[in-house]
Amino acid sequence: MSIRLFIAGAILALCASPSLAQQEPPPPDPRDIPVEAFVSGGRLTSASMAPDGSRFAYTEMVDGKSIVIIVDAATRTEIRRVDVGEAEYFRWFRWAGPNRILLSRLVEIDNARYWARTSRLLVFDLRTQELDYIGFQKQRLEGDDVLWIDPDGQSILLSVIAKNANNPEVWRFPLDGRGEKAAVKIQDGDGDVDEWWADDAGVVRLGMGFTRRGAMMIHYRRHAGEELQRITKLERFHDDREAWGVIRLFAGSDTGYTLFEQEDGRTELREFDYSTGELGEVVYAHETRDVESLRFDETKLISASYIEDEPETHWFDPQLASYHAMLEAALPGGRISIGSMSRDRSRLLVRYTGPADPGALYVFTPGEGKLDLFANYRPEVDFRALSKPEPFSFTSRDGHTMHGYLTLPAGREARGLPLIVYPHGGPYGVRDAMVYDDWLQLLAARGYAVMQVNYRGSGGYGKEFEEMGYGQIGLAMQDDLDDALDHVVAQGAVDPRRVCLVGASYGGYAALWGAIRNPERYICAVSFAGVTDYTRQMEYDRYYLGKAFYRRYWEDRIEGEGGRNLDNVSPAFHASRIQRPLLVVHGKSDRRVPFSQYNALHRAVVRTDKPVEFLALEDGHNLAKQENEEKFLTTMLAFLQKHNPAFKGENAGSDDGGADTGADTGGNSAEAATPALPVEK
């Protein structure tokens, strides 16, 4: 019996029978968990229940490809696999009724004039086993902007710019394979509208666009019988623009919701009248944190989410709140996430996880009081051997309160430990939290303490905190990492002479720049997909993200007010300053941070004696191929072992970090029944 099932099945009996706990096999040495066990492989992602609860589907990466796997919800047996091609190009899937699945993919257009990626929409029919294209043969780049899905799965509303059109139109496409010949135009394009929204009945109700000077234009109607009217025009820096976040429209109502910034910078949930643009009552506000996201069913708001140290949910729906409490009682000690559910809520998907537990996916049938384990997310990782992050706070050198997390390796004395500073990606609007992280847990399992920092610019702490990071890449944002290090060192658990940085994307940049800027603090650094030349990256982003998006969102954040010379904080321009060993890893097909960023640093050091190692992988910005992620992690561990060994004079495990130990970790395989729950009355 697996450890997870033993604990779940015995949960009610443990209090009365302590001897049950003694039957557990001891946890393994964390160093015996092989590297490949921590390789995500995109396993069990995006799990979604069909509207009628008969089936659910999830995605998994296999040999670099995304596979949508369809499962019988009652028996939990696989029904069908749909190969949707290279994982790098797969975007999302959604149920369209009980028998069809919409699939979004990216397609590259590459000719003598330009290169671009375009999204395209497919539909898979479980009854016919046919995979059909949805859209026009000739259309602009965005082809997966689905506004509404017929509950029975017969048709969808798709916003698309077709051949000879200049602005997005809304078309009703059937999902029975008849294609564009059977499509019907529902809404003409409008020169003021870049994006359309429909309500839950499939009526196009709102359009929004931006002028060349950045003014926002809003068109609205109350119901299908009215003409769309322009109700407002808001200039680029108008205060009222912040309220205009179109989240959900409901038939028969002008009232929706918006996430609005309070005076202290925190985001709260408020009602919003789309017919007038006026704010309504506060629906929910957390005392110290931003409201991060909302969740709806077909007809109403059901929850709001925020992150304290771990993600939390505020329920507006009493039935789901009751289910959540019931599940927490059955599976204590971790975090319960109620995922996708059938329309009548007769069957739900539930995830159980924790900061030091990769978790498992369950099928919950309230009417029968059944909670059935479907699969574990990391079956070869025994969660009992993992390490839980602990929160800490510190004051930055300029007087701001900052937050972070420190994970200490299990089974080691909290004294004189080697430390990995592990900055998150993004950087803006993103944050670390106490959630499971494969790379963090692998580092901790190999004997390292790991520090995460929500430096200025991170999300979740209000707009003012995020804006503190504007224009501060390589400057104050880097200071925050250094200040956090000083705080952690002062607590006595880590050795300040044994500190390295490891990061990916922006975190990869922060790792490189930290070791170049402050060699007195950091003895090595590992960067995956990190920027090395910010000026060239900004030029690329103008093209990759689109000029309008770039101007509205990215330029001010990176360059700050008045702009700045980004060469001053770009590693490729400071190769002569490199003193510490660096490991630089990048995917050759990375489109977010292009491979040219890797080449820029490589050219700068190739004819020098600088201690820089390079590894190029046949992959993208997110490692889609399991063998590539395993290669990166194994190379990283060998690099750290060479330059910052976790165990000095102790048994350090196998030379490859435990990749081929073949040890029996106790596993977490699904092989027995989980606890019965009270039957819903």
XYZ file of C-alpha atoms in Angstrom:
681
model
C 0.000 0.000 0.000
C 1.319 3.452 -0.821
C 2.162 5.909 1.934
C -0.465 8.416 0.827
C -3.204 5.804 0.818
C -2.107 4.425 4.167
C -2.331 7.853 5.756
C -5.641 8.714 4.094
C -7.259 5.389 4.867
C -6.151 5.379 8.487
C -6.870 9.016 9.231
C -9.935 8.416 11.388
C -8.465 5.420 13.162
C -5.135 6.929 14.170
C -6.482 8.662 17.248
C -8.012 5.464 18.622
C -5.243 3.110 17.510
C -1.720 4.532 17.758
C -0.308 1.198 16.607
C -1.420 1.993 13.057
C 1.137 4.770 12.841
C 3.852 2.272 13.758
C 3.060 0.246 10.629
C 4.319 3.008 8.342
C 7.634 2.205 6.671
C 10.289 4.772 7.534
C 10.785 7.662 5.115
C 13.748 7.312 2.760
C 16.872 9.401 2.871
C 15.983 12.395 0.649
C 19.238 11.872 -1.258
C 17.951 8.498 -2.431
C 15.040 10.018 -4.353
C 16.278 10.029 -7.966
C 16.487 13.206 -10.015
C 13.943 11.949 -12.547
C 11.345 11.703 -9.780
C 11.355 15.516 -9.578
C 10.975 16.014 -13.328
C 7.513 17.414 -13.840
C 6.873 16.233 -17.376
C 3.672 18.281 -17.384
C 1.906 15.415 -15.653
C -1.780 15.667 -14.776
C -2.102 19.330 -15.682
C -5.321 21.207 -16.466
C -7.613 18.435 -15.239
C -11.202 19.297 -16.217
C -14.544 17.544 -15.641
C -17.048 17.196 -18.478
C -20.283 19.167 -17.934
C -22.308 16.003 -17.329
C -19.706 14.466 -14.980
C -19.322 11.313 -17.051
C -15.695 11.941 -17.995
C -12.767 14.144 -17.180
C -9.650 15.019 -19.137
C -6.140 16.174 -18.339
C -2.908 16.868 -20.205
C 0.408 15.138 -19.927
C 3.693 15.664 -21.724
C 5.080 12.524 -23.323
C 8.323 12.694 -25.312
C 7.935 16.435 -25.743
C 4.345 16.190 -26.962
C 1.153 17.265 -25.229
C -1.386 14.496 -24.869
C -4.970 15.113 -23.769
C -6.092 12.022 -21.871
C -9.821 11.357 -21.443
C -10.934 9.247 -18.484
C -14.190 7.623 -17.407
C -15.024 9.505 -14.196
C -16.898 6.613 -12.571
C -14.303 3.894 -13.159
C -11.251 6.193 -13.495
C -10.105 4.188 -16.513
C -8.614 5.754 -19.599
C -10.918 6.096 -22.608
C -8.894 7.945 -25.213
C -5.654 9.811 -25.872
C -5.501 12.787 -28.216
C -2.049 13.790 -29.490
C -2.037 17.577 -29.939
C 1.584 17.861 -31.058
C 4.658 19.485 -29.571
C 4.095 20.630 -26.001
C 5.651 24.011 -26.710
C 2.817 24.778 -29.135
C -0.138 23.538 -27.104
C -2.086 26.236 -25.230
C -5.270 24.905 -23.591
C -8.270 22.632 -23.833
C -11.906 23.127 -22.777
C -14.969 20.932 -22.786
C -17.713 21.886 -25.258
C -20.679 19.927 -23.991
C -20.237 16.339 -22.770
C -18.809 14.878 -25.986
C -16.491 17.451 -27.510
C -13.205 19.080 -26.475
C -11.823 22.344 -27.839
C -8.040 22.432 -28.303
C -5.903 25.533 -28.843
C -2.545 25.271 -30.590
C 0.109 27.651 -31.830
C 1.288 27.519 -35.436
C 4.400 29.250 -36.727
C 4.346 31.419 -39.829
C 7.868 31.820 -41.107
C 8.609 33.237 -44.538
C 10.949 35.685 -46.225
C 9.029 38.685 -44.880
C 8.347 37.865 -41.234
C 8.030 35.290 -38.475
C 4.982 35.038 -36.222
C 3.069 32.625 -34.066
C -0.655 32.289 -34.592
C -3.217 30.499 -32.440
C -5.598 28.053 -34.059
C -8.603 26.164 -32.686
C -9.488 22.487 -33.093
C -12.366 20.363 -31.819
C -12.209 16.650 -31.004
C -15.472 14.680 -31.062
C -15.446 11.661 -28.749
C -18.282 9.972 -30.645
C -16.831 10.210 -34.155
C -13.173 10.309 -33.038
C -12.701 13.146 -35.546
C -10.416 16.144 -35.063
C -11.638 19.220 -36.978
C -10.371 22.756 -37.480
C -12.557 25.628 -36.251
C -12.091 28.985 -37.969
C -11.337 30.378 -41.397
C -8.600 29.085 -43.630
C -7.407 32.675 -44.021
C -7.528 34.756 -40.852
C -5.275 36.909 -38.660
C -3.005 35.704 -35.871
C -5.486 35.167 -33.015
C -7.745 32.229 -33.741
C -8.730 30.909 -30.300
C -10.635 33.822 -28.718
C -13.703 31.819 -27.672
C -16.406 34.098 -26.235
C -19.075 31.508 -25.469
C -19.638 27.765 -25.667
C -23.087 26.300 -26.194
C -23.844 24.167 -23.094
C -24.837 21.259 -25.350
C -21.624 21.546 -27.346
C -23.277 22.305 -30.689
C -21.541 25.612 -31.433
C -19.265 28.369 -30.141
C -18.864 32.116 -30.594
C -15.413 32.971 -31.900
C -13.919 36.452 -32.170
C -11.667 36.490 -35.230
C -10.316 38.788 -37.914
C -11.145 37.005 -41.152
C -9.730 37.632 -44.616
C -10.378 41.195 -45.876
C -11.473 42.338 -42.384
C -9.583 44.940 -40.371
C -11.160 44.427 -36.943
C -12.355 41.401 -34.979
C -15.808 40.087 -35.837
C -17.842 37.532 -33.904
C -18.886 34.376 -35.732
C -20.946 31.380 -34.652
C -19.143 28.194 -35.683
C -20.784 24.762 -35.551
C -18.730 22.006 -33.941
C -19.981 19.168 -36.138
C -17.226 19.359 -38.726
C -19.026 21.498 -41.315
C -16.400 24.215 -40.991
C -16.414 27.803 -42.172
C -19.136 27.257 -44.803
C -21.671 26.843 -41.988
C -20.351 29.773 -39.904
C -22.700 32.711 -39.277
C -21.577 36.252 -38.513
C -23.059 37.475 -35.210
C -21.284 40.813 -34.812
C -19.603 43.084 -37.348
C -16.207 44.543 -36.629
C -15.890 48.063 -35.287
C -12.912 50.359 -35.716
C -13.023 51.210 -32.008
C -13.129 47.583 -30.782
C -10.129 45.276 -30.347
C -11.877 42.710 -28.159
C -15.449 41.480 -27.655
C -17.266 39.906 -24.686
C -20.452 37.834 -24.583
C -22.703 37.017 -21.626
C -23.565 33.542 -20.358
C -26.464 33.305 -22.846
C -24.195 33.909 -25.834
C -25.172 37.531 -26.494
C -22.358 39.869 -27.511
C -22.699 42.681 -24.996
C -19.435 44.630 -24.768
C -16.532 45.739 -26.930
C -13.312 47.451 -25.863
C -10.516 49.002 -27.865
C -7.606 51.418 -27.705
C -6.746 54.323 -29.955
C -3.210 54.938 -31.213
C -2.732 57.424 -28.403
C -3.818 54.900 -25.796
C -7.378 56.108 -25.129
C -9.810 53.358 -24.087
C -13.117 53.052 -25.975
C -16.060 51.096 -24.507
C -19.166 49.952 -26.421
C -22.038 48.276 -24.562
C -25.637 47.081 -24.779
C -27.992 45.701 -22.143
C -29.523 42.890 -24.235
C -29.704 41.471 -27.752
C -32.509 43.836 -28.779
C -30.369 46.958 -28.364
C -27.715 48.401 -30.619
C -24.204 48.662 -29.260
C -23.469 52.213 -28.164
C -20.209 53.870 -27.223
C -20.674 54.641 -23.556
C -17.286 56.119 -22.697
C -13.872 57.162 -23.907
C -11.135 57.266 -21.296
C -7.780 58.859 -21.994
C -4.558 56.972 -21.311
C -4.009 58.305 -17.796
C -7.643 58.706 -16.729
C -8.256 57.496 -13.156
C -11.493 55.650 -14.047
C -9.650 53.250 -16.364
C -8.555 51.130 -13.413
C -12.137 50.025 -12.805
C -12.564 48.664 -16.319
C -11.628 45.023 -15.950
C -14.210 42.953 -17.815
C -14.488 39.726 -15.866
C -17.915 38.215 -16.524
C -21.244 39.316 -18.008
C -24.555 37.729 -17.030
C -27.772 37.758 -19.056
C -30.423 40.136 -17.721
C -27.982 42.135 -15.596
C -25.697 45.117 -16.041
C -23.869 44.319 -12.818
C -20.570 42.488 -12.942
C -17.339 42.558 -10.970
C -13.976 44.268 -11.082
C -10.737 43.950 -9.138
C -10.143 47.505 -7.995
C -7.177 49.095 -6.278
C -7.867 50.515 -2.813
C -6.233 53.651 -1.448
C -3.537 51.585 0.256
C -2.747 49.800 -3.021
C -4.399 46.456 -2.260
C -6.804 44.978 -4.794
C -10.388 44.385 -3.660
C -13.416 42.836 -5.347
C -16.212 45.268 -6.140
C -19.437 45.286 -8.084
C -19.352 47.201 -11.343
C -22.121 48.575 -13.563
C -21.099 47.998 -17.162
C -23.828 50.275 -18.505
C -22.466 53.347 -16.682
C -18.899 52.446 -15.715
C -19.688 53.114 -12.053
C -18.274 51.163 -9.131
C -20.679 49.442 -6.758
C -20.389 47.813 -3.346
C -17.283 46.061 -2.036
C -17.914 42.340 -2.380
C -14.726 41.096 -0.737
C -11.421 42.574 0.468
C -8.631 40.877 2.370
C -7.052 42.755 5.257
C -3.464 42.604 3.983
C -3.353 40.906 0.565
C -4.590 41.420 -2.974
C -7.581 39.500 -4.244
C -5.795 37.517 -6.944
C -8.512 35.750 -8.897
C -12.220 34.965 -9.084
C -14.160 31.874 -9.970
C -17.617 31.541 -11.484
C -19.986 28.770 -12.390
C -22.480 29.232 -15.243
C -24.600 31.780 -13.401
C -22.779 33.352 -10.459
C -19.623 34.184 -8.573
C -18.571 31.286 -6.337
C -15.176 32.208 -4.849
C -12.294 34.661 -4.609
C -8.676 33.700 -4.036
C -5.716 35.385 -2.388
C -2.289 34.343 -1.154
C -1.255 34.831 2.447
C 1.716 32.508 2.546
C -0.255 29.708 0.916
C -3.099 30.157 -1.586
C -6.443 30.599 0.170
C -10.062 30.628 -1.003
C -12.965 32.731 0.206
C -16.202 30.942 -0.712
C -19.393 32.777 -1.629
C -21.128 29.487 -2.433
C -22.267 27.721 0.789
C -22.474 24.275 -0.816
C -18.890 24.403 -2.070
C -17.750 25.843 1.272
C -19.347 22.823 2.933
C -17.646 20.435 0.511
C -14.311 22.128 1.162
C -14.679 21.712 4.933
C -15.701 18.074 4.475
C -12.650 17.364 2.326
C -10.299 19.094 4.762
C -11.597 16.836 7.523
C -11.017 13.735 5.385
C -7.562 14.805 4.169
C -6.003 16.997 6.886
C -2.539 18.466 6.886
C -2.457 19.784 3.325
C -4.351 22.138 1.072
C -7.591 21.196 -0.664
C -8.383 22.685 -4.071
C -11.813 22.035 -5.543
C -11.226 22.051 -9.258
C -13.497 21.467 -12.181
C -16.951 20.036 -11.527
C -19.979 18.784 -13.384
C -22.781 21.247 -14.036
C -24.999 19.653 -11.366
C -22.029 19.239 -8.946
C -22.597 15.523 -8.700
C -18.913 14.900 -9.398
C -15.882 17.109 -8.700
C -12.145 16.958 -9.221
C -10.143 17.654 -6.052
C -6.445 18.258 -5.623
C -4.668 17.669 -2.330
C -1.213 19.214 -2.020
C 1.110 21.057 0.333
C 4.345 23.053 0.378
C 6.259 19.802 0.881
C 3.850 17.453 -0.865
C 3.491 17.196 -4.652
C -0.060 16.074 -4.076
C -2.672 13.875 -5.662
C -5.808 14.144 -7.782
C -9.104 12.760 -6.462
C -12.588 12.282 -7.846
C -15.231 13.373 -5.325
C -18.821 12.131 -5.581
C -20.740 13.952 -2.812
C -24.012 12.053 -3.227
C -22.256 8.759 -2.500
C -19.812 10.132 0.052
C -16.925 8.840 -2.081
C -13.472 10.300 -2.497
C -11.472 8.188 -4.951
C -7.762 8.660 -5.537
C -7.024 8.885 -9.260
C -3.252 9.456 -9.296
C -0.316 11.039 -7.505
C 1.477 13.919 -9.182
C 4.956 12.620 -8.346
C 4.517 8.906 -7.607
C 8.230 8.324 -6.965
C 8.548 11.161 -4.446
C 7.774 10.144 -0.870
C 6.386 13.367 0.575
C 7.480 12.411 4.097
C 11.117 12.957 3.074
C 10.551 16.497 1.793
C 11.139 19.836 3.500
C 8.536 22.470 4.312
C 9.326 26.137 3.622
C 8.958 28.525 6.522
C 8.004 32.189 6.081
C 10.180 35.062 7.249
C 10.074 38.848 7.048
C 12.851 41.418 6.960
C 13.380 45.125 6.473
C 15.102 46.264 3.296
C 17.934 48.794 3.393
C 15.476 51.539 2.402
C 13.006 50.654 5.146
C 10.389 48.457 3.448
C 8.979 45.244 4.886
C 9.751 42.268 2.660
C 8.703 38.636 2.815
C 10.332 35.378 1.862
C 10.571 31.654 2.580
C 13.408 29.508 3.839
C 13.443 25.762 3.261
C 15.908 23.793 5.367
C 16.983 20.304 4.259
C 15.392 17.465 6.182
C 17.580 15.507 8.566
C 20.343 18.112 8.822
C 21.233 20.356 11.707
C 20.116 23.948 11.025
C 23.611 25.305 11.363
C 26.269 26.273 8.800
C 24.232 25.010 5.853
C 25.009 25.785 2.213
C 22.356 28.095 0.754
C 20.719 28.462 -2.638
C 19.119 31.854 -3.318
C 16.219 31.013 -5.636
C 14.648 34.181 -7.155
C 11.314 33.770 -8.933
C 10.607 34.629 -12.558
C 8.359 37.306 -13.961
C 9.390 39.572 -12.426
C 6.391 41.915 -12.132
C 3.104 40.786 -10.620
C 4.517 37.312 -9.894
C 5.362 36.033 -6.434
C 6.601 33.040 -4.507
C 4.319 31.289 -2.047
C 4.372 28.211 0.132
C 3.480 25.798 -2.642
C 5.167 22.672 -3.905
C 8.137 23.314 -6.228
C 10.056 20.430 -7.844
C 13.384 22.204 -8.249
C 13.304 23.627 -4.732
C 12.559 20.232 -3.226
C 15.304 18.569 -5.266
C 17.831 21.105 -3.986
C 16.655 20.616 -0.405
C 16.763 16.829 -0.848
C 20.406 17.148 -1.863
C 21.243 18.985 1.364
C 20.864 22.680 0.497
C 18.887 25.331 2.316
C 16.828 27.284 -0.222
C 15.751 30.924 0.105
C 12.912 32.522 -1.871
C 12.268 36.267 -1.776
C 9.295 38.341 -2.854
C 11.429 41.297 -3.842
C 9.879 44.656 -4.808
C 7.891 44.339 -8.005
C 6.369 41.030 -6.909
C 2.601 40.622 -6.965
C 0.142 40.032 -4.150
C 1.212 42.880 -1.864
C -0.593 45.756 -3.551
C 0.101 48.087 -6.439
C 2.496 50.316 -4.513
C 4.769 47.372 -3.716
C 4.746 46.242 -7.331
C 5.446 49.751 -8.634
C 8.433 50.020 -6.284
C 10.124 47.611 -8.666
C 9.554 49.637 -11.827
C 12.899 50.543 -13.342
C 14.726 48.609 -10.604
C 15.839 45.470 -12.439
C 19.459 44.880 -11.470
C 19.272 47.647 -8.875
C 16.936 47.750 -5.840
C 15.340 44.440 -6.808
C 18.780 42.893 -6.526
C 19.377 44.763 -3.250
C 16.326 43.012 -1.817
C 17.896 39.608 -2.491
C 21.088 40.724 -0.763
C 19.170 42.114 2.212
C 17.203 38.884 2.562
C 20.483 36.974 2.538
C 21.832 39.136 5.364
C 18.679 38.477 7.374
C 18.846 34.704 6.901
C 22.564 34.576 7.672
C 21.924 36.468 10.903
C 19.566 33.699 12.025
C 22.519 31.296 12.118
C 21.269 28.420 9.964
C 23.349 29.086 6.838
C 27.017 29.657 6.110
C 27.565 33.034 4.348
C 30.646 31.595 2.614
C 28.568 28.896 0.875
C 25.876 30.770 -1.040
C 24.937 30.274 -4.714
C 22.067 31.554 -6.848
C 19.770 29.434 -9.030
C 16.940 30.804 -11.154
C 14.940 30.564 -14.372
C 13.743 33.286 -16.758
C 13.961 36.548 -14.776
C 15.291 34.437 -11.895
C 18.034 33.250 -14.242
C 18.980 36.849 -14.969
C 18.959 37.712 -11.247
C 21.235 34.731 -10.580
C 23.773 35.789 -13.210
C 23.719 39.445 -12.246
C 23.946 38.684 -8.528
C 27.142 36.679 -8.971
C 28.658 39.322 -11.288
C 27.590 42.307 -9.205
C 28.382 40.845 -5.783
C 31.075 38.157 -6.015
C 31.838 38.795 -2.346
C 28.410 37.344 -1.497
C 27.852 34.553 -4.008
C 30.304 31.835 -4.950
C 28.436 30.520 -8.020
C 25.239 30.893 -10.048
C 23.004 28.807 -12.319
C 20.792 30.472 -14.928
C 18.147 28.790 -17.035
C 16.649 30.951 -19.821
C 17.960 34.154 -18.265
C 18.241 37.509 -20.030
C 21.850 38.615 -20.606
C 21.303 41.738 -22.773
C 18.253 43.728 -21.688
C 18.451 46.268 -24.527
C 18.165 43.524 -27.136
C 15.488 41.773 -25.089
C 13.399 44.947 -25.050
C 13.751 45.290 -28.820
C 12.619 41.689 -29.180
C 9.685 42.210 -26.797
C 8.328 45.084 -28.867
C 7.957 42.593 -31.694
C 7.124 39.443 -29.724
C 4.526 40.999 -27.390
C 3.162 43.501 -29.891
C 3.818 47.218 -29.776
C 0.495 48.159 -28.161
C 0.796 45.624 -25.344
C 4.465 46.465 -24.918
C 3.745 50.180 -24.489
C 0.799 49.642 -22.138
C 2.402 47.084 -19.868
C 6.093 46.396 -20.306
C 8.084 49.486 -21.234
C 7.428 51.560 -18.097
C 8.046 48.572 -15.839
C 11.423 47.651 -17.272
C 12.821 51.071 -18.143
C 11.117 53.132 -15.431
C 10.285 56.807 -15.716
C 12.434 58.590 -18.252
C 14.078 55.377 -19.427
C 17.515 54.065 -18.468
C 20.604 52.524 -19.966
C 19.931 48.821 -19.526
C 23.448 47.922 -20.637
C 24.561 48.945 -17.153
C 22.779 45.915 -15.653
C 23.175 43.397 -18.515
C 25.561 40.477 -17.870
C 26.721 40.345 -21.508
C 28.205 43.840 -21.126
C 30.053 42.962 -17.923
C 31.805 39.733 -18.825
C 35.113 41.206 -17.682
C 33.712 41.394 -14.136
C 32.932 37.668 -13.910
C 34.862 36.125 -11.043
C 32.577 33.318 -9.896
C 31.661 30.101 -11.732
C 28.481 30.394 -13.793
C 26.341 27.714 -15.443
C 24.253 29.128 -18.306
C 21.519 26.912 -19.779
C 19.038 27.829 -22.521
C 16.561 26.238 -24.912
C 17.386 26.726 -28.580
C 13.725 27.194 -29.519
C 12.925 29.612 -26.663
C 10.590 32.311 -28.020
C 10.056 34.192 -24.772
C 13.719 34.829 -23.999
C 15.310 34.023 -27.350
C 18.414 31.900 -27.747
C 20.265 35.017 -28.883
C 20.421 35.990 -25.201
C 22.484 32.863 -24.524
C 24.673 33.624 -27.550
C 25.297 37.201 -26.381
C 26.975 36.031 -23.174
C 28.682 33.143 -24.950
C 30.305 35.552 -27.434
C 31.415 37.794 -24.583
C 33.347 35.046 -22.767
C 34.217 32.457 -25.429
C 37.790 33.689 -25.878
C 38.407 34.448 -22.213
C 39.332 32.332 -19.245
C 36.156 33.243 -17.383
C 34.698 30.322 -15.377
C 31.459 30.007 -17.387
C 29.900 26.705 -18.469
C 27.242 26.601 -21.191
C 24.539 24.053 -21.996
C 22.170 24.417 -24.966
C 19.069 22.219 -25.077
C 16.707 21.355 -27.926
C 13.730 22.842 -26.108
C 11.805 26.039 -25.353
C 11.321 28.526 -22.522
C 9.497 25.909 -20.457
C 11.253 22.578 -20.672
C 8.736 20.414 -22.494
C 10.893 17.314 -22.894
C 11.471 15.272 -19.773
C 14.950 14.193 -20.842
C 15.967 17.844 -21.185
C 14.714 18.800 -17.749
C 16.473 15.790 -16.267
C 19.676 16.733 -18.105
C 19.464 20.297 -16.817
C 18.830 19.235 -13.226
C 21.597 16.639 -13.252
C 24.041 19.159 -14.745
C 22.978 21.758 -12.177
C 23.544 19.375 -9.267
C 26.976 18.376 -10.575
C 27.893 22.064 -10.960
C 26.760 22.856 -7.410
C 28.501 19.801 -6.033
C 31.729 21.005 -7.656
C 31.566 24.635 -6.564
C 29.403 24.529 -3.438
C 29.183 20.959 -2.145
C 26.278 20.384 0.186
C 28.118 17.864 2.346
C 31.687 18.628 3.317
C 33.371 15.553 4.676
C 30.057 13.708 4.810
C 28.476 11.029 2.643
C 27.249 13.076 -0.321
C 25.362 10.276 -2.058
C 26.006 9.235 -5.644
C 28.090 11.462 -7.911
C 25.152 12.268 -10.191
C 22.979 13.538 -7.358
C 21.134 10.272 -6.937
C 19.810 10.047 -10.491
C 20.418 6.307 -10.813
C 20.146 4.964 -7.299
C 17.152 2.787 -8.121
C 16.055 3.212 -4.538
C 12.590 2.208 -3.415
C 11.104 5.458 -2.090
C 7.897 3.908 -0.886
C 6.056 5.474 -3.822
C 2.553 6.852 -3.747
C 0.777 4.606 -6.225
C -3.010 4.510 -6.356
C -3.954 1.049 -5.189
C -6.622 1.204 -2.491
C -9.782 2.978 -1.428
C -9.671 6.406 0.190
C -11.790 7.413 3.192
C -15.546 7.461 2.870
C -17.215 10.836 3.325
C -20.664 11.636 4.641
C -23.327 11.198 1.985
C -24.830 14.525 0.966
C -28.471 14.783 2.031
